Short mmCIF file of N, CA and C in Angstrom, two decimals:
data_model
loop_
_atom_site.label_atom_id
_atom_site.label_comp_id
_atom_site.label_asym_id
_atom_site.label_seq_id
_atom_site.Cartn_x
_atom_site.Cartn_y
_atom_site.Cartn_z
N MET A 1 9.51 -22.67 17.87
CA MET A 1 10.76 -21.94 17.76
C MET A 1 10.51 -20.68 16.91
N LEU A 2 11.08 -19.59 17.32
CA LEU A 2 10.94 -18.32 16.63
C LEU A 2 11.70 -18.33 15.31
N SER A 3 11.06 -17.83 14.26
CA SER A 3 11.70 -17.71 12.95
C SER A 3 11.81 -16.23 12.61
N ILE A 4 12.98 -15.80 12.16
CA ILE A 4 13.21 -14.39 11.84
C ILE A 4 13.73 -14.28 10.41
N ALA A 5 13.17 -13.33 9.65
CA ALA A 5 13.67 -13.01 8.32
C ALA A 5 13.86 -11.50 8.27
N LYS A 6 15.09 -11.05 8.25
CA LYS A 6 15.36 -9.62 8.17
C LYS A 6 15.27 -9.17 6.72
N TYR A 7 14.52 -8.09 6.50
CA TYR A 7 14.31 -7.58 5.15
C TYR A 7 15.64 -7.33 4.44
N SER A 8 16.61 -6.79 5.15
CA SER A 8 17.91 -6.47 4.55
C SER A 8 18.68 -7.71 4.13
N GLU A 9 18.27 -8.88 4.61
CA GLU A 9 18.98 -10.11 4.29
C GLU A 9 18.22 -11.01 3.30
N LEU A 10 17.06 -10.55 2.84
CA LEU A 10 16.30 -11.36 1.88
C LEU A 10 17.00 -11.37 0.53
N GLN A 11 16.96 -12.51 -0.14
CA GLN A 11 17.55 -12.63 -1.48
C GLN A 11 16.57 -12.08 -2.50
N GLU A 12 17.04 -11.15 -3.33
CA GLU A 12 16.20 -10.55 -4.36
C GLU A 12 16.28 -11.40 -5.62
N LEU A 13 15.11 -11.85 -6.10
CA LEU A 13 15.03 -12.71 -7.26
C LEU A 13 14.26 -11.98 -8.34
N ASP A 14 14.83 -11.82 -9.53
CA ASP A 14 14.16 -10.99 -10.54
C ASP A 14 13.45 -11.78 -11.63
N SER A 15 13.57 -13.10 -11.64
CA SER A 15 12.91 -13.84 -12.73
C SER A 15 12.44 -15.21 -12.27
N VAL A 16 11.91 -15.29 -11.06
CA VAL A 16 11.49 -16.59 -10.55
C VAL A 16 10.03 -16.91 -10.86
N ILE A 17 9.26 -15.92 -11.29
CA ILE A 17 7.85 -16.14 -11.60
C ILE A 17 7.68 -15.96 -13.11
N LEU A 18 6.95 -16.85 -13.74
CA LEU A 18 6.86 -16.89 -15.21
C LEU A 18 6.44 -15.57 -15.83
N ASP A 19 5.50 -14.85 -15.22
CA ASP A 19 5.01 -13.63 -15.86
C ASP A 19 5.96 -12.45 -15.77
N THR A 20 7.11 -12.62 -15.12
CA THR A 20 8.11 -11.54 -15.11
C THR A 20 8.75 -11.37 -16.48
N PHE A 21 8.52 -12.31 -17.37
CA PHE A 21 9.06 -12.21 -18.72
C PHE A 21 8.13 -11.42 -19.66
N LEU A 22 6.97 -11.03 -19.18
CA LEU A 22 6.07 -10.17 -19.96
C LEU A 22 6.65 -8.76 -20.00
N PRO A 23 6.34 -7.98 -21.04
CA PRO A 23 6.89 -6.60 -21.12
C PRO A 23 6.56 -5.72 -19.93
N THR A 24 5.39 -5.94 -19.30
CA THR A 24 5.02 -5.12 -18.14
C THR A 24 4.99 -5.96 -16.86
N GLY A 25 5.77 -7.03 -16.83
CA GLY A 25 5.80 -7.92 -15.67
C GLY A 25 7.05 -7.80 -14.83
N LYS A 26 7.85 -6.78 -15.07
CA LYS A 26 9.12 -6.64 -14.36
C LYS A 26 8.88 -6.40 -12.87
N ARG A 27 9.55 -7.16 -12.05
CA ARG A 27 9.52 -6.97 -10.60
C ARG A 27 10.52 -7.92 -9.97
N SER A 28 10.94 -7.58 -8.78
CA SER A 28 11.81 -8.51 -8.05
C SER A 28 11.00 -9.09 -6.90
N THR A 29 11.29 -10.33 -6.57
CA THR A 29 10.56 -11.04 -5.53
C THR A 29 11.56 -11.58 -4.52
N SER A 30 11.24 -11.40 -3.25
CA SER A 30 12.03 -12.01 -2.17
C SER A 30 11.11 -12.99 -1.45
N LEU A 31 11.53 -14.24 -1.38
CA LEU A 31 10.72 -15.29 -0.75
C LEU A 31 11.08 -15.39 0.73
N VAL A 32 10.09 -15.15 1.58
CA VAL A 32 10.30 -15.22 3.03
C VAL A 32 10.01 -16.63 3.52
N TYR A 33 8.81 -17.14 3.23
CA TYR A 33 8.34 -18.47 3.65
C TYR A 33 7.79 -19.21 2.44
N GLY A 34 7.82 -20.53 2.51
CA GLY A 34 7.10 -21.34 1.54
C GLY A 34 7.80 -21.48 0.21
N ARG A 35 7.01 -21.43 -0.88
CA ARG A 35 7.52 -21.70 -2.22
C ARG A 35 6.98 -20.67 -3.21
N ILE A 36 7.74 -20.38 -4.23
CA ILE A 36 7.29 -19.51 -5.32
C ILE A 36 6.37 -20.34 -6.21
N VAL A 37 5.24 -19.77 -6.63
CA VAL A 37 4.23 -20.55 -7.35
C VAL A 37 4.72 -21.20 -8.63
N SER A 38 5.52 -20.52 -9.43
CA SER A 38 5.96 -21.13 -10.68
C SER A 38 7.41 -21.58 -10.62
N ASN A 39 8.00 -21.59 -9.44
CA ASN A 39 9.37 -22.04 -9.26
C ASN A 39 9.52 -22.62 -7.85
N PRO A 40 8.98 -23.83 -7.62
CA PRO A 40 8.93 -24.39 -6.27
C PRO A 40 10.29 -24.76 -5.66
N PHE A 41 11.36 -24.67 -6.44
CA PHE A 41 12.67 -25.05 -5.92
C PHE A 41 13.46 -23.86 -5.37
N THR A 42 12.90 -22.66 -5.45
CA THR A 42 13.55 -21.48 -4.90
C THR A 42 13.60 -21.61 -3.38
N LYS A 43 14.73 -21.31 -2.80
CA LYS A 43 14.91 -21.42 -1.35
C LYS A 43 14.38 -20.17 -0.65
N SER A 44 13.58 -20.38 0.40
CA SER A 44 13.05 -19.27 1.17
C SER A 44 14.01 -18.92 2.30
N LYS A 45 13.88 -17.71 2.82
CA LYS A 45 14.73 -17.26 3.93
C LYS A 45 14.48 -18.12 5.17
N ILE A 46 13.22 -18.43 5.44
CA ILE A 46 12.86 -19.30 6.55
C ILE A 46 12.50 -20.66 5.94
N PRO A 47 13.31 -21.69 6.19
CA PRO A 47 13.19 -22.94 5.44
C PRO A 47 11.99 -23.81 5.78
N THR A 48 11.33 -23.61 6.91
CA THR A 48 10.17 -24.45 7.23
C THR A 48 8.97 -24.01 6.39
N PHE A 49 8.01 -24.91 6.19
CA PHE A 49 6.80 -24.56 5.45
C PHE A 49 5.64 -24.52 6.42
N PRO A 50 5.17 -23.31 6.76
CA PRO A 50 4.12 -23.18 7.77
C PRO A 50 2.70 -23.31 7.22
N GLY A 51 2.54 -23.71 5.96
CA GLY A 51 1.21 -23.83 5.38
C GLY A 51 0.80 -22.62 4.56
N TYR A 52 1.73 -21.70 4.37
CA TYR A 52 1.47 -20.57 3.49
C TYR A 52 2.77 -20.10 2.87
N ASN A 53 2.65 -19.26 1.86
CA ASN A 53 3.81 -18.73 1.14
C ASN A 53 3.79 -17.22 1.31
N GLN A 54 4.94 -16.63 1.62
CA GLN A 54 5.00 -15.19 1.84
C GLN A 54 6.15 -14.60 1.05
N THR A 55 5.85 -13.55 0.26
CA THR A 55 6.87 -12.86 -0.51
C THR A 55 6.78 -11.36 -0.28
N VAL A 56 7.88 -10.68 -0.60
CA VAL A 56 7.90 -9.23 -0.69
C VAL A 56 8.34 -8.92 -2.11
N GLN A 57 7.60 -8.04 -2.79
CA GLN A 57 7.92 -7.72 -4.18
C GLN A 57 8.17 -6.22 -4.32
N GLU A 58 9.17 -5.90 -5.15
CA GLU A 58 9.40 -4.51 -5.55
C GLU A 58 9.03 -4.41 -7.01
N VAL A 59 8.12 -3.46 -7.33
CA VAL A 59 7.54 -3.37 -8.66
C VAL A 59 7.79 -1.97 -9.23
N PRO A 60 8.50 -1.88 -10.36
CA PRO A 60 8.72 -0.57 -10.99
C PRO A 60 7.40 0.03 -11.50
N PRO A 61 7.35 1.35 -11.66
CA PRO A 61 6.16 1.99 -12.21
C PRO A 61 5.76 1.38 -13.55
N GLY A 62 4.44 1.21 -13.75
CA GLY A 62 3.94 0.68 -15.01
C GLY A 62 4.00 -0.84 -15.13
N ASN A 63 4.48 -1.50 -14.10
CA ASN A 63 4.61 -2.96 -14.13
C ASN A 63 3.69 -3.59 -13.09
N GLY A 64 3.57 -4.92 -13.20
CA GLY A 64 2.74 -5.67 -12.27
C GLY A 64 2.82 -7.15 -12.58
N ASN A 65 1.74 -7.85 -12.32
CA ASN A 65 1.73 -9.27 -12.61
C ASN A 65 0.65 -9.59 -13.63
N GLY A 66 0.73 -10.77 -14.22
CA GLY A 66 -0.28 -11.22 -15.17
C GLY A 66 -1.50 -11.73 -14.44
N ALA A 67 -2.67 -11.58 -15.06
CA ALA A 67 -3.91 -12.07 -14.46
C ALA A 67 -3.79 -13.58 -14.22
N HIS A 68 -4.20 -14.00 -13.03
CA HIS A 68 -4.04 -15.40 -12.66
C HIS A 68 -5.01 -15.79 -11.55
N ILE A 69 -5.08 -17.10 -11.29
CA ILE A 69 -5.86 -17.61 -10.17
C ILE A 69 -4.97 -18.53 -9.34
N HIS A 70 -5.40 -18.72 -8.09
CA HIS A 70 -4.80 -19.71 -7.19
C HIS A 70 -5.92 -20.58 -6.63
N LYS A 71 -5.57 -21.76 -6.15
CA LYS A 71 -6.55 -22.65 -5.51
C LYS A 71 -6.91 -22.18 -4.11
N ASN A 72 -6.19 -21.19 -3.61
CA ASN A 72 -6.36 -20.76 -2.22
C ASN A 72 -6.47 -19.25 -2.12
N THR A 73 -6.79 -18.78 -0.96
CA THR A 73 -6.89 -17.34 -0.67
C THR A 73 -5.52 -16.69 -0.78
N GLU A 74 -5.48 -15.48 -1.34
CA GLU A 74 -4.24 -14.71 -1.41
C GLU A 74 -4.49 -13.34 -0.79
N ILE A 75 -3.53 -12.88 -0.02
CA ILE A 75 -3.62 -11.58 0.66
C ILE A 75 -2.51 -10.69 0.12
N PHE A 76 -2.86 -9.47 -0.23
CA PHE A 76 -1.89 -8.47 -0.68
C PHE A 76 -1.92 -7.31 0.31
N LEU A 77 -0.77 -6.98 0.89
CA LEU A 77 -0.63 -5.77 1.70
C LEU A 77 0.28 -4.83 0.92
N PHE A 78 -0.28 -3.72 0.48
CA PHE A 78 0.48 -2.75 -0.30
C PHE A 78 1.24 -1.86 0.67
N LEU A 79 2.56 -2.00 0.69
CA LEU A 79 3.38 -1.31 1.68
C LEU A 79 3.54 0.16 1.37
N ASP A 80 3.58 0.50 0.10
CA ASP A 80 3.70 1.89 -0.35
C ASP A 80 3.26 1.96 -1.80
N GLY A 81 3.22 3.14 -2.36
CA GLY A 81 2.90 3.30 -3.77
C GLY A 81 1.41 3.45 -4.05
N LEU A 82 1.09 3.46 -5.34
CA LEU A 82 -0.27 3.60 -5.85
C LEU A 82 -0.50 2.45 -6.83
N TRP A 83 -1.61 1.74 -6.68
CA TRP A 83 -1.82 0.49 -7.39
C TRP A 83 -3.21 0.41 -8.02
N GLU A 84 -3.28 -0.21 -9.19
CA GLU A 84 -4.57 -0.58 -9.76
C GLU A 84 -4.69 -2.09 -9.65
N ILE A 85 -5.79 -2.53 -9.07
CA ILE A 85 -6.04 -3.95 -8.87
C ILE A 85 -7.11 -4.38 -9.85
N GLY A 86 -6.90 -5.49 -10.52
CA GLY A 86 -7.92 -6.10 -11.36
C GLY A 86 -8.38 -7.37 -10.68
N TYR A 87 -9.70 -7.62 -10.69
CA TYR A 87 -10.23 -8.82 -10.05
C TYR A 87 -11.53 -9.22 -10.75
N GLY A 88 -12.07 -10.37 -10.33
CA GLY A 88 -13.30 -10.86 -10.95
C GLY A 88 -12.99 -11.61 -12.22
N PHE A 89 -14.01 -11.87 -13.01
CA PHE A 89 -13.83 -12.62 -14.25
C PHE A 89 -12.83 -11.89 -15.15
N ASP A 90 -11.78 -12.56 -15.55
CA ASP A 90 -10.71 -11.99 -16.38
C ASP A 90 -10.07 -10.74 -15.77
N ALA A 91 -10.25 -10.54 -14.47
CA ALA A 91 -9.66 -9.40 -13.75
C ALA A 91 -10.06 -8.07 -14.37
N THR A 92 -11.31 -7.96 -14.83
CA THR A 92 -11.76 -6.75 -15.52
C THR A 92 -12.36 -5.71 -14.57
N GLU A 93 -12.71 -6.09 -13.35
CA GLU A 93 -13.17 -5.11 -12.36
C GLU A 93 -11.93 -4.44 -11.79
N LYS A 94 -12.00 -3.13 -11.53
CA LYS A 94 -10.81 -2.38 -11.13
C LYS A 94 -11.04 -1.63 -9.82
N GLU A 95 -9.96 -1.48 -9.07
CA GLU A 95 -9.96 -0.71 -7.83
C GLU A 95 -8.58 -0.08 -7.69
N VAL A 96 -8.51 1.14 -7.18
CA VAL A 96 -7.23 1.80 -6.94
C VAL A 96 -6.93 1.75 -5.45
N LEU A 97 -5.74 1.29 -5.10
CA LEU A 97 -5.31 1.17 -3.71
C LEU A 97 -3.97 1.88 -3.53
N GLU A 98 -3.63 2.16 -2.28
CA GLU A 98 -2.35 2.83 -1.99
C GLU A 98 -1.69 2.17 -0.80
N GLY A 99 -0.49 2.63 -0.48
CA GLY A 99 0.27 2.07 0.61
C GLY A 99 -0.54 1.99 1.89
N GLY A 100 -0.48 0.84 2.56
CA GLY A 100 -1.24 0.60 3.77
C GLY A 100 -2.54 -0.14 3.53
N ASP A 101 -3.00 -0.18 2.27
CA ASP A 101 -4.24 -0.90 1.95
C ASP A 101 -3.96 -2.39 1.82
N LEU A 102 -4.99 -3.19 2.07
CA LEU A 102 -4.87 -4.64 2.03
C LEU A 102 -6.08 -5.20 1.30
N ILE A 103 -5.87 -6.24 0.50
CA ILE A 103 -6.99 -6.95 -0.12
C ILE A 103 -6.83 -8.44 0.15
N VAL A 104 -7.96 -9.12 0.22
CA VAL A 104 -8.00 -10.57 0.39
C VAL A 104 -8.77 -11.11 -0.82
N VAL A 105 -8.09 -11.93 -1.62
CA VAL A 105 -8.70 -12.46 -2.84
C VAL A 105 -9.04 -13.93 -2.60
N PRO A 106 -10.32 -14.29 -2.76
CA PRO A 106 -10.70 -15.69 -2.54
C PRO A 106 -10.11 -16.63 -3.59
N ALA A 107 -10.09 -17.89 -3.24
CA ALA A 107 -9.63 -18.93 -4.16
C ALA A 107 -10.40 -18.86 -5.47
N TYR A 108 -9.70 -19.11 -6.57
CA TYR A 108 -10.24 -19.20 -7.92
C TYR A 108 -10.80 -17.88 -8.46
N GLU A 109 -10.55 -16.75 -7.81
CA GLU A 109 -10.94 -15.46 -8.38
C GLU A 109 -9.72 -14.87 -9.08
N CYS A 110 -9.92 -14.47 -10.32
CA CYS A 110 -8.82 -13.91 -11.09
C CYS A 110 -8.37 -12.60 -10.45
N ARG A 111 -7.03 -12.37 -10.45
CA ARG A 111 -6.48 -11.17 -9.84
C ARG A 111 -5.24 -10.71 -10.58
N THR A 112 -4.98 -9.41 -10.52
CA THR A 112 -3.78 -8.82 -11.08
C THR A 112 -3.55 -7.47 -10.42
N TYR A 113 -2.33 -6.98 -10.47
CA TYR A 113 -2.06 -5.63 -9.96
C TYR A 113 -1.06 -4.94 -10.88
N THR A 114 -1.11 -3.60 -10.88
CA THR A 114 -0.17 -2.77 -11.63
C THR A 114 0.21 -1.58 -10.78
N ASN A 115 1.50 -1.29 -10.73
CA ASN A 115 1.98 -0.10 -10.03
C ASN A 115 1.68 1.10 -10.93
N ILE A 116 0.72 1.94 -10.53
CA ILE A 116 0.37 3.11 -11.33
C ILE A 116 1.00 4.38 -10.76
N GLY A 117 1.88 4.22 -9.78
CA GLY A 117 2.59 5.36 -9.21
C GLY A 117 3.80 5.73 -10.04
N SER A 118 4.54 6.72 -9.55
CA SER A 118 5.72 7.21 -10.28
C SER A 118 7.03 6.69 -9.70
N THR A 119 6.96 5.89 -8.63
CA THR A 119 8.15 5.32 -8.00
C THR A 119 7.95 3.83 -7.80
N PRO A 120 9.03 3.07 -7.60
CA PRO A 120 8.85 1.64 -7.30
C PRO A 120 7.97 1.45 -6.07
N GLY A 121 7.10 0.45 -6.14
CA GLY A 121 6.22 0.13 -5.02
C GLY A 121 6.53 -1.24 -4.47
N HIS A 122 6.10 -1.46 -3.23
CA HIS A 122 6.39 -2.72 -2.54
C HIS A 122 5.10 -3.36 -2.03
N ILE A 123 5.04 -4.69 -2.18
CA ILE A 123 3.87 -5.47 -1.78
C ILE A 123 4.34 -6.66 -0.95
N LEU A 124 3.61 -6.94 0.11
CA LEU A 124 3.78 -8.18 0.86
C LEU A 124 2.63 -9.09 0.44
N THR A 125 2.93 -10.30 -0.04
CA THR A 125 1.89 -11.23 -0.45
C THR A 125 1.92 -12.47 0.43
N ILE A 126 0.74 -12.97 0.73
CA ILE A 126 0.61 -14.22 1.48
C ILE A 126 -0.37 -15.09 0.72
N LEU A 127 0.07 -16.27 0.33
CA LEU A 127 -0.76 -17.24 -0.36
C LEU A 127 -0.89 -18.45 0.55
N THR A 128 -2.13 -18.75 0.94
CA THR A 128 -2.33 -19.88 1.85
C THR A 128 -2.22 -21.19 1.09
N GLY A 129 -1.83 -22.24 1.81
CA GLY A 129 -1.83 -23.59 1.25
C GLY A 129 -0.82 -23.84 0.16
N GLU A 130 -1.20 -24.75 -0.74
CA GLU A 130 -0.33 -25.21 -1.82
C GLU A 130 0.09 -24.07 -2.74
N SER A 131 1.33 -24.13 -3.17
CA SER A 131 1.89 -23.15 -4.12
C SER A 131 1.51 -23.58 -5.53
N TRP A 132 0.44 -22.98 -6.08
CA TRP A 132 -0.10 -23.36 -7.39
C TRP A 132 -0.64 -22.11 -8.07
N VAL A 133 -0.44 -22.00 -9.38
CA VAL A 133 -0.93 -20.86 -10.13
C VAL A 133 -1.40 -21.30 -11.51
N GLN A 134 -2.43 -20.62 -12.01
CA GLN A 134 -2.84 -20.79 -13.41
C GLN A 134 -3.05 -19.38 -13.96
N PHE A 135 -2.29 -19.06 -15.00
CA PHE A 135 -2.41 -17.73 -15.61
C PHE A 135 -3.61 -17.68 -16.54
N ASP A 136 -4.20 -16.49 -16.65
CA ASP A 136 -5.30 -16.27 -17.58
C ASP A 136 -4.83 -16.56 -19.00
N GLN A 137 -5.72 -17.01 -19.87
CA GLN A 137 -5.34 -17.35 -21.24
C GLN A 137 -4.75 -16.18 -22.01
N LYS A 138 -5.06 -14.94 -21.60
CA LYS A 138 -4.50 -13.76 -22.28
C LYS A 138 -3.04 -13.51 -21.92
N VAL A 139 -2.60 -14.12 -20.83
CA VAL A 139 -1.20 -13.97 -20.40
C VAL A 139 -0.35 -14.87 -21.26
#
């Protein structure tokens, strides 16, 4: 059966992920499929669980997420904006990406992102498998 989630109808959630309480962690998250990693009771727009979790995030300039790992592969599609990505041990390796770029982060590799642009940026994230997160000890 076809499942549809219209962007204009997604519920915007501003504090469903633990690291949004960090000074530079401000962002809103809309859950399309699956579960939010640190809040598994949040209702998704499409209620079935297809084996992955999909969100759309709006991130103000200078903000991002805390360094973390997942047990599974995570995919980031940067829809617009300018981003600095941290990855590797303690997310200390850096790469600059922009709208249209995509990264695939393997399981257990530390990752983080920051909107380094001057306007809010948007990211589509897909996390395969179980909804699980462990934040870096510095978070």
